[in-house]
CSV table of C-alpha atoms and ligand atoms in Angstrom, one decimal:
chain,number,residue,atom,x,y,z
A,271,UNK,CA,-21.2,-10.9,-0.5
A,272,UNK,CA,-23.1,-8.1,0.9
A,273,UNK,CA,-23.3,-8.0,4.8
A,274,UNK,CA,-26.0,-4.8,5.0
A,275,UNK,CA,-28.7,-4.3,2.5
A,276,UNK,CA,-30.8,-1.3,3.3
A,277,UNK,CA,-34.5,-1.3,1.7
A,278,UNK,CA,-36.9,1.5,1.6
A,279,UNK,CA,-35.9,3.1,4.7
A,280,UNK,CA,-37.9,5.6,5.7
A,281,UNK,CA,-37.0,7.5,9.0
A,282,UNK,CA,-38.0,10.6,9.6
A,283,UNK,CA,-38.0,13.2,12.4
A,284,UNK,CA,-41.9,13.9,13.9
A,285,UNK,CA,-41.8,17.3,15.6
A,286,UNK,CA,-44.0,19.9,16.8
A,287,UNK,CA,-42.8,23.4,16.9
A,288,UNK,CA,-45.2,25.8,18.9
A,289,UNK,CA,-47.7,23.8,18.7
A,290,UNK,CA,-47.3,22.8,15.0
A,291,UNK,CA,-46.8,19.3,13.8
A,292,UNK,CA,-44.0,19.0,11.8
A,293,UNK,CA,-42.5,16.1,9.6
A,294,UNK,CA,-39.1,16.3,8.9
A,295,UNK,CA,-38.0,13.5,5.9
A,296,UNK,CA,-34.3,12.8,6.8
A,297,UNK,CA,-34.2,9.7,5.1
A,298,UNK,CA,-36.8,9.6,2.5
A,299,UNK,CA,-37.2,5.7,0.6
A,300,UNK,CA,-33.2,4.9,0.2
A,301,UNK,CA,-31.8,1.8,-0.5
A,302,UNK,CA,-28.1,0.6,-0.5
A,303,UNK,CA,-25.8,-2.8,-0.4
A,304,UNK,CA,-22.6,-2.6,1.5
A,305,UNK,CA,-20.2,-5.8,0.3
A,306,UNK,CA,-17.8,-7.3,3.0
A,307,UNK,CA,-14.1,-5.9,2.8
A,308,UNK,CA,-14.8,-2.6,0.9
A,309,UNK,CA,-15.6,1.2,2.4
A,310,UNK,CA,-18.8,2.7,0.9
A,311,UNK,CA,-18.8,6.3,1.2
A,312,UNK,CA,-21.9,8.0,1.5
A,313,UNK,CA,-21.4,12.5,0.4
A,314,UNK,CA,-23.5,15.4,0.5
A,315,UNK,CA,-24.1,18.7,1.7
A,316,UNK,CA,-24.6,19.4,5.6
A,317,UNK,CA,-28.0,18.5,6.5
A,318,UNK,CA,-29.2,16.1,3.2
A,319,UNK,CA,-29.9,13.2,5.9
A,320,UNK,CA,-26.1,11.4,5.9
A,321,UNK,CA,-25.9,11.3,9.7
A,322,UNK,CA,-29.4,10.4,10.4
A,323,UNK,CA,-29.0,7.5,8.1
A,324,UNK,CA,-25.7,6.1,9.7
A,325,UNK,CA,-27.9,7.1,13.0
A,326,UNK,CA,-30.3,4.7,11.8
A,327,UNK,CA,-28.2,1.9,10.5
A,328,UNK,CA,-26.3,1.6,14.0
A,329,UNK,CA,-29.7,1.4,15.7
A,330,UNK,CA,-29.6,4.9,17.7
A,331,UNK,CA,-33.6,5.9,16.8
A,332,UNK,CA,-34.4,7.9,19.5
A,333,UNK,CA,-37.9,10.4,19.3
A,334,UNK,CA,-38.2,12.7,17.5
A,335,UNK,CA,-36.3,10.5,14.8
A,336,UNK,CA,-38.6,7.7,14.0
A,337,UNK,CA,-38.4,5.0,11.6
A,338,UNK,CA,-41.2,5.0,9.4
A,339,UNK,CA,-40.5,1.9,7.0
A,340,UNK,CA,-38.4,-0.4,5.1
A,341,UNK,CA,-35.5,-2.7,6.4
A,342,UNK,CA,-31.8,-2.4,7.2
A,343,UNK,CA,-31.0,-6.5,7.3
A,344,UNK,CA,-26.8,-7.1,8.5
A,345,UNK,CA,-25.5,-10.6,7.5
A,346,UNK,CA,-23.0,-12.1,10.4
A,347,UNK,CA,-22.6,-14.9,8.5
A,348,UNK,CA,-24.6,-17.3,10.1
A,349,UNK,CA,-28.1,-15.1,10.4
A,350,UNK,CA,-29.6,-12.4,8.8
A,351,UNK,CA,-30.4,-9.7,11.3
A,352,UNK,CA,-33.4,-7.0,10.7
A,353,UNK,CA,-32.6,-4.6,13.2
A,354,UNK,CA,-35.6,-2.3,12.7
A,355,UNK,CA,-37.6,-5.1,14.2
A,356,UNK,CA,-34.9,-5.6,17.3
A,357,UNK,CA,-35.4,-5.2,20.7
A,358,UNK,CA,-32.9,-2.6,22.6
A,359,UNK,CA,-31.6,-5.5,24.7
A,360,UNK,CA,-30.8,-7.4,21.3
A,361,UNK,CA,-29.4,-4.5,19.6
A,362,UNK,CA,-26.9,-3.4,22.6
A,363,UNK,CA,-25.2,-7.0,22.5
A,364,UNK,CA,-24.9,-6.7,18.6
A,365,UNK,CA,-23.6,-3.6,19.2
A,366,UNK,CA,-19.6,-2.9,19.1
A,367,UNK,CA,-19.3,-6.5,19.3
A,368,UNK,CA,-20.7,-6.4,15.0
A,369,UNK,CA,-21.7,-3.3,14.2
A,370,UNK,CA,-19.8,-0.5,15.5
A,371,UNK,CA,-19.6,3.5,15.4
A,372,UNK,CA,-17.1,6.4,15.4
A,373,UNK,CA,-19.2,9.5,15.6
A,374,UNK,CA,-18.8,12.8,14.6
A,375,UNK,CA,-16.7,14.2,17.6
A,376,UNK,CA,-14.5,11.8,20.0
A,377,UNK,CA,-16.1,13.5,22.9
A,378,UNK,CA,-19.4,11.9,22.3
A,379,UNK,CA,-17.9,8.7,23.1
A,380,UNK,CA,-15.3,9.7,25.7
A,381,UNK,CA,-16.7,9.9,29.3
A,382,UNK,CA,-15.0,13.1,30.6
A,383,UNK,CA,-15.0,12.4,34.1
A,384,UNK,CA,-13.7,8.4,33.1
A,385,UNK,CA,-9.6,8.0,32.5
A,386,UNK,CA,-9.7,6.0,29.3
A,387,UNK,CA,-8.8,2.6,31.0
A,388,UNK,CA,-12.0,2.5,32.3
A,389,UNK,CA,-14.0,3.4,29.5
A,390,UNK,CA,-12.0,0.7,27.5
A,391,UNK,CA,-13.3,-1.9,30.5
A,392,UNK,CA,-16.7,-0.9,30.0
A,393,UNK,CA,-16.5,-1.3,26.1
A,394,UNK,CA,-15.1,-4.9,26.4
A,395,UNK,CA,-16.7,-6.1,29.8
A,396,UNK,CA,-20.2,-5.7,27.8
A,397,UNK,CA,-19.1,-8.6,25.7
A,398,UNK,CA,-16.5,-10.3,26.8
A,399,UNK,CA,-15.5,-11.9,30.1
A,400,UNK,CA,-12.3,-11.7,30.4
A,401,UNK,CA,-9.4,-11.6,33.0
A,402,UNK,CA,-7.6,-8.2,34.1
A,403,UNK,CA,-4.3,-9.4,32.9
A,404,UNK,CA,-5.8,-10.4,29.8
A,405,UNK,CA,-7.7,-7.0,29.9
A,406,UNK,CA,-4.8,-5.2,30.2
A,407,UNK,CA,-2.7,-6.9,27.5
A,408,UNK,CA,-5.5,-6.9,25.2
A,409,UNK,CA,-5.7,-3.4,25.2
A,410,UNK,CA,-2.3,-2.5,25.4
A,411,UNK,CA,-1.2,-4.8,22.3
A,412,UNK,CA,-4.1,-3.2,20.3
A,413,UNK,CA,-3.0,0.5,21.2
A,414,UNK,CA,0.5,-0.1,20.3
A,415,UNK,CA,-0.6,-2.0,17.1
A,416,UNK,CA,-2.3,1.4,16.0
A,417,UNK,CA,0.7,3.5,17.0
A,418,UNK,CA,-0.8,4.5,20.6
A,419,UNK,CA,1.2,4.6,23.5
A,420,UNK,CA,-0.1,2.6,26.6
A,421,UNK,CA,0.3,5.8,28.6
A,422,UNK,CA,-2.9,6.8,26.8
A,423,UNK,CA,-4.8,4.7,29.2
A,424,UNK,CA,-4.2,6.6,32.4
A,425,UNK,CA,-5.1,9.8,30.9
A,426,UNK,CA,-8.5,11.5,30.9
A,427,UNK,CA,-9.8,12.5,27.4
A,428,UNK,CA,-9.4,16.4,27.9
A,429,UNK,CA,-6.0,15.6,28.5
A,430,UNK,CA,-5.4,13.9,24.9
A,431,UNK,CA,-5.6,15.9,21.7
A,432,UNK,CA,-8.1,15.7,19.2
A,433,UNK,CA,-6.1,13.7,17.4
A,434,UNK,CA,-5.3,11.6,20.0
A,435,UNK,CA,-8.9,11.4,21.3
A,436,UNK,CA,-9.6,10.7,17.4
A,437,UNK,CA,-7.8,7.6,17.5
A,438,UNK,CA,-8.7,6.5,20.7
A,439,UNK,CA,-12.3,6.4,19.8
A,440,UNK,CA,-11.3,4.1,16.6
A,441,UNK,CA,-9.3,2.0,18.8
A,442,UNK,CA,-12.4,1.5,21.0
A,443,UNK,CA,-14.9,1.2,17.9
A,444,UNK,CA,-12.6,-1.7,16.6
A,445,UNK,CA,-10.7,-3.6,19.1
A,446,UNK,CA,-13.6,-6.3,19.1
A,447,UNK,CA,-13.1,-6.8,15.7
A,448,UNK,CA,-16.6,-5.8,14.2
A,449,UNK,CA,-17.7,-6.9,10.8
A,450,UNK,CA,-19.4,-3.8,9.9
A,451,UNK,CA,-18.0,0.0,11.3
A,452,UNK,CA,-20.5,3.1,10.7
A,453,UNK,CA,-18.0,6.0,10.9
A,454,UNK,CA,-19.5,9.5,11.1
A,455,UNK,CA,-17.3,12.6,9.6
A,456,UNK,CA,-14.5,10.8,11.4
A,457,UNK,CA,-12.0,13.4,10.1
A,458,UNK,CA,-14.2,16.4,10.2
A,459,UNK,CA,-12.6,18.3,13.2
A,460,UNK,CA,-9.0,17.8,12.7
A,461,UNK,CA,-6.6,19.5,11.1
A,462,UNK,CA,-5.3,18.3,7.9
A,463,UNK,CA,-2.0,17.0,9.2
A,464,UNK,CA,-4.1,15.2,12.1
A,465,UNK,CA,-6.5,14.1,9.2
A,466,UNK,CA,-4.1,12.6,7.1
A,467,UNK,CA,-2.7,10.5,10.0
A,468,UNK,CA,-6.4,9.2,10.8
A,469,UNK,CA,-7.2,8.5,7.3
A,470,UNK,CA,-3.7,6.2,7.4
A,471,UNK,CA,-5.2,4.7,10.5
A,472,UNK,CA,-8.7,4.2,9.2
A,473,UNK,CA,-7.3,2.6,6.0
A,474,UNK,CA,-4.8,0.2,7.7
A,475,UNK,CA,-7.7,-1.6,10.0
A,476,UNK,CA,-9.5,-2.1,7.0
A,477,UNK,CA,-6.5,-3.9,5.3
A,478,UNK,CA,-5.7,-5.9,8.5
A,479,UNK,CA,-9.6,-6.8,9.9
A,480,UNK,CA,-10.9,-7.1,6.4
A,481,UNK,CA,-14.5,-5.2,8.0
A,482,UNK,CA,-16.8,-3.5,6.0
A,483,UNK,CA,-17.1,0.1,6.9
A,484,UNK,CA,-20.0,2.7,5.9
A,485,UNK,CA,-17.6,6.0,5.8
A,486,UNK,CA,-19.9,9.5,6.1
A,487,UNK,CA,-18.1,12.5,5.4
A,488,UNK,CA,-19.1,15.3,3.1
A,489,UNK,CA,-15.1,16.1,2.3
A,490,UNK,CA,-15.0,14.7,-1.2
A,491,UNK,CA,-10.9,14.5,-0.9
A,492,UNK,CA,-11.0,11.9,1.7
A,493,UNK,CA,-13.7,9.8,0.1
A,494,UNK,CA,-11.0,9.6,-2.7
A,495,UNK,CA,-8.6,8.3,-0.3
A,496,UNK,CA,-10.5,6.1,1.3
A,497,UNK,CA,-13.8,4.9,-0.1
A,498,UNK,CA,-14.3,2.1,-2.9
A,499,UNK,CA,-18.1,2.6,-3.4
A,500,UNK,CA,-19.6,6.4,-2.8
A,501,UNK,CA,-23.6,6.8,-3.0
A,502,UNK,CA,-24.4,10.5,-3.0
A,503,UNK,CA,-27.5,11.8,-0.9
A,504,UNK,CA,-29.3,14.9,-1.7
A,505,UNK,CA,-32.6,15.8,0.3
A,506,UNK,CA,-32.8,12.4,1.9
A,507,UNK,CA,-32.7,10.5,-1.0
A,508,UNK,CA,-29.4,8.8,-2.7
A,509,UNK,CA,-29.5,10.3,-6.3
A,510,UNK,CA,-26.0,8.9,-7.4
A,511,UNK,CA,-23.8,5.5,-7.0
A,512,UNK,CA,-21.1,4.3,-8.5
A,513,UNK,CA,-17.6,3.2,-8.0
A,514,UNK,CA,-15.5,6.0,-6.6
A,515,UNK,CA,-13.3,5.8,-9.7
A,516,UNK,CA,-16.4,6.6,-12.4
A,517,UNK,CA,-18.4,8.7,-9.8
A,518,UNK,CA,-15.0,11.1,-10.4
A,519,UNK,CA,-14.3,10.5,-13.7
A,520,UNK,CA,-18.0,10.4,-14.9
A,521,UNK,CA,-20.2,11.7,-12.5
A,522,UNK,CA,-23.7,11.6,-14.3
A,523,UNK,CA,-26.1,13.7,-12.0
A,524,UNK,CA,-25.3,17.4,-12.0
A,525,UNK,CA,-25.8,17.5,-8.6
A,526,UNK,CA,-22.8,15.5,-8.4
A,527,UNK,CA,-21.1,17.1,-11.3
A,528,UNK,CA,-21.3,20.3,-8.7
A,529,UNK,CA,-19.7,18.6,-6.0
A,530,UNK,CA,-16.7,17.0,-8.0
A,531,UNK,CA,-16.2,20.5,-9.9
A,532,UNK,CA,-16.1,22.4,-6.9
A,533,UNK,CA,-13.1,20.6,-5.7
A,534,UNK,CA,-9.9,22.5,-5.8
A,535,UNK,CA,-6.8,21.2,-8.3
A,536,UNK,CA,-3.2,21.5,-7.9
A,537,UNK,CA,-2.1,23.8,-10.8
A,538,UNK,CA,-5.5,24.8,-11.9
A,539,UNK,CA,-6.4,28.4,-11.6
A,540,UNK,CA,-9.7,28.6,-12.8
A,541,UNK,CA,-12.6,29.8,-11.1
A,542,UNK,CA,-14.9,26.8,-9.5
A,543,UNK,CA,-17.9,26.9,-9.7
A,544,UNK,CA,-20.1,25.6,-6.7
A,545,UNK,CA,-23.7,24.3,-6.1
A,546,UNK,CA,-26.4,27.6,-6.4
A,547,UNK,CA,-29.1,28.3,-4.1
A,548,UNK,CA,-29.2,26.0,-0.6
A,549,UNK,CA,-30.3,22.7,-0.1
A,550,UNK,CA,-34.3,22.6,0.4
A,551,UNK,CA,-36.2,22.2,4.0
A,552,UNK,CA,-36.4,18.2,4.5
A,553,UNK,CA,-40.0,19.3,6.4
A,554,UNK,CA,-41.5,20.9,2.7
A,555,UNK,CA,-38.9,19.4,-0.1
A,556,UNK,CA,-39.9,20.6,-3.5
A,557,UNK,CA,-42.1,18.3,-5.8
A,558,UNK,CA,-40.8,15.7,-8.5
A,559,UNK,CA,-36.6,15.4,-8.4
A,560,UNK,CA,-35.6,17.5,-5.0
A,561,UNK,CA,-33.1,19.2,-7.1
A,562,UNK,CA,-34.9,21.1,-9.5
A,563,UNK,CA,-34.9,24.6,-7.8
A,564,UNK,CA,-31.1,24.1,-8.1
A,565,UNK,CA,-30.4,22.8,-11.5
A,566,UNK,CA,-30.1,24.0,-14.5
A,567,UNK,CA,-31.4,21.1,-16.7
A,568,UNK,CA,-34.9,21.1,-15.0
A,569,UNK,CA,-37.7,20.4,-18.0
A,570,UNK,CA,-41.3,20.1,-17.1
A,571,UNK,CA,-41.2,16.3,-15.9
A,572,UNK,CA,-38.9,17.4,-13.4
A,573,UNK,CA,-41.2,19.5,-11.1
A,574,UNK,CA,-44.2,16.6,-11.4
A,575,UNK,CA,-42.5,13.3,-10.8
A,576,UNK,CA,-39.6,11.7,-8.5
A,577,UNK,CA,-37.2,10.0,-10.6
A,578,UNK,CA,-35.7,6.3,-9.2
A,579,UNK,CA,-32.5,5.2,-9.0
A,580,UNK,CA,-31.5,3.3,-11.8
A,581,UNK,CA,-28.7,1.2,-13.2
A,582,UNK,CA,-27.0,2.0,-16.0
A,583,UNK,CA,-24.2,-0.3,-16.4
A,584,UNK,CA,-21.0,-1.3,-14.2
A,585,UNK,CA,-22.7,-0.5,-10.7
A,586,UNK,CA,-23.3,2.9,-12.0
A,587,UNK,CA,-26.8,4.0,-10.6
A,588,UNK,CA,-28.0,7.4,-10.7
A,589,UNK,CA,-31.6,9.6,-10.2
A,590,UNK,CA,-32.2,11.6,-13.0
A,591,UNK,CA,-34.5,12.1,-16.2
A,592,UNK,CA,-31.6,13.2,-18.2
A,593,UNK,CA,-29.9,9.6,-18.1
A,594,UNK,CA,-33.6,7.8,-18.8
B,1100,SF4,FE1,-32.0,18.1,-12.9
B,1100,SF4,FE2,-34.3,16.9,-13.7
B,1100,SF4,FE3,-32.1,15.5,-13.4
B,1100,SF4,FE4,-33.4,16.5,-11.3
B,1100,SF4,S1,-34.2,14.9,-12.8
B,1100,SF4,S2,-31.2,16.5,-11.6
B,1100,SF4,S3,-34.1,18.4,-12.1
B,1100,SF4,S4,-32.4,17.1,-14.9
């Protein structure tokens, strides 16, 4: 059962640069179905719109970003939720509590000048009321289920490493136990070792909690590891879908083809080849199919029309006119 269905979003940053109005199309008509108990990975080249969208799904639109159209609708079982149409007030209580966030770096989340008991207070106090004791073995149990020591809690965050930091801000993202966790490049600034460990982590409160979780990272290696689903998004727009399985074994657009063959192989020596050219300006992306400055099977209809997503069998979806 899917517990987010995304339809025609549209969000888009509205700027004005010395004087000049600017539109900026992060997220440019995409569509998408996360299922209870699986990861979906979304992948793409820095700046194609990934973080905006996960932006978006959590709720955190702030100006310049504004959401244009379509609907992001979360199913908590008992109600269907449209949270482009919510209130702030509404969205903070659904917040952590249902839908919750790791973002790109731990120190986004971590109040420097807060130890990280007192952060952890603020995180649960929001939603739940509950005793100190209780407080305190609440959090403690949950730390030492994820291989944290309580000490952890006294400390202020510059005094953790990353990796630490890392894990406390997944502890805090998913001690309440929320159905759906939008994780940003949660690996992105650690070293592999580090990486490996949070990947472990990531994976193991997924078994346990059974969430779903939306996993954004442009590191195709740790999609493998971790995602069931991956949609890939170029230019704002997802051009490919598939089970992570096919997308690697049979990845249909060439822009995807790129990003699989770029990946390095134990044992192989020869030279990879990677995308050409860089990714267009989201404020002026080219006509028809985004990709066609870049790809070497652009034909005529390619420059004049957009092509849609389609199915082509088993949950395979992808954008292109070479698969029509
Ligand atoms: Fe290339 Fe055309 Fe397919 Fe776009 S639609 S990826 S330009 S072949």
């Amino acid at each position: 059962m899917a517990v987010l269905k995304v339809k025609d979003l549209k969000a888009y940053y509205m700027v004005s640069i010395y004087g000049i109005k600017r539109t900026v199309k992060a997220v440019d008509n995409v569509s998408l179905k996360v299922n209870e108990n699986e990861i979906f990975g979304i992948a793409g080249e820095s700046g194609c719109g990934k973080t905006t969208l996960v932006k978006v799904l959590s709720g955190m639109v702030k100006p310049p970003l504004t959401v244009l159209g379509g609907k992001i609708i979360y199913n908590f079982g008992d109600q269907n939720v449209d949270i482009t149409s919510l209130q702030s007030e509404k969205l903070r209580k659904i917040r952590w509590e249902y839908v919750s966030y790791i973002p790109q770096g731990s120190m986004n989340v971590l109040n420097p000048v807060r130890r990280i008991r007192k952060t952890f207070r603020d995180f649960i106090g929001v939603h739940r009321k509950i005793k100190k004791e209780n407080f305190e073995t609440l959090v403690e149990e949950y730390l030492s289920v994820l291989g944290l020591p309580k000490e952890v809690l006294k400390a202020y965050p510059h005094q953790l490493s990353g990796g630490m930091r890392q894990r406390v801000t997944i502890a805090l993202a998913t001690i309440l136990n929320p159905k759906v966790i939008l994780a940003d490049e949660p690996t992105t600034a650690l070293d592999v070792v580090v990486q490996r460990g949070v990947i472990q982590l990531l994976k193991r409160i997924q078994r346990e909690q059974k969430n779903a979780f939306v996993l954004v990272t442009h590191d195709m290696a740790v999609h493998v590891n971790l995602s069931n689903r991956i949609a890939i998004m170029y230019a704002g727009k997802i051009v490919e879908e598939a089970k992570t399985n096919d997308i690697f074994k049979n990845p249909l657009h060439p822009y995807t083809k790129y990003l699989i063959g770029s990946l390095p192989r134990i044992g192989d020596k020869s030279h990879r080849v990677s995308v050409p050219g860089a990714p267009p300006a989201l404020s002026s992306p080219p006509s028809g199919c985004r990709f066609h400055p870049r790809c070497q099977y652009a034909k005529d209809i390619c420059r004049k029309k957009s092509p849609t997503l389609v199915d082509v069998g088993d949950e395979h979806k992808v954008a292109c006119f070479l698969n029509i």
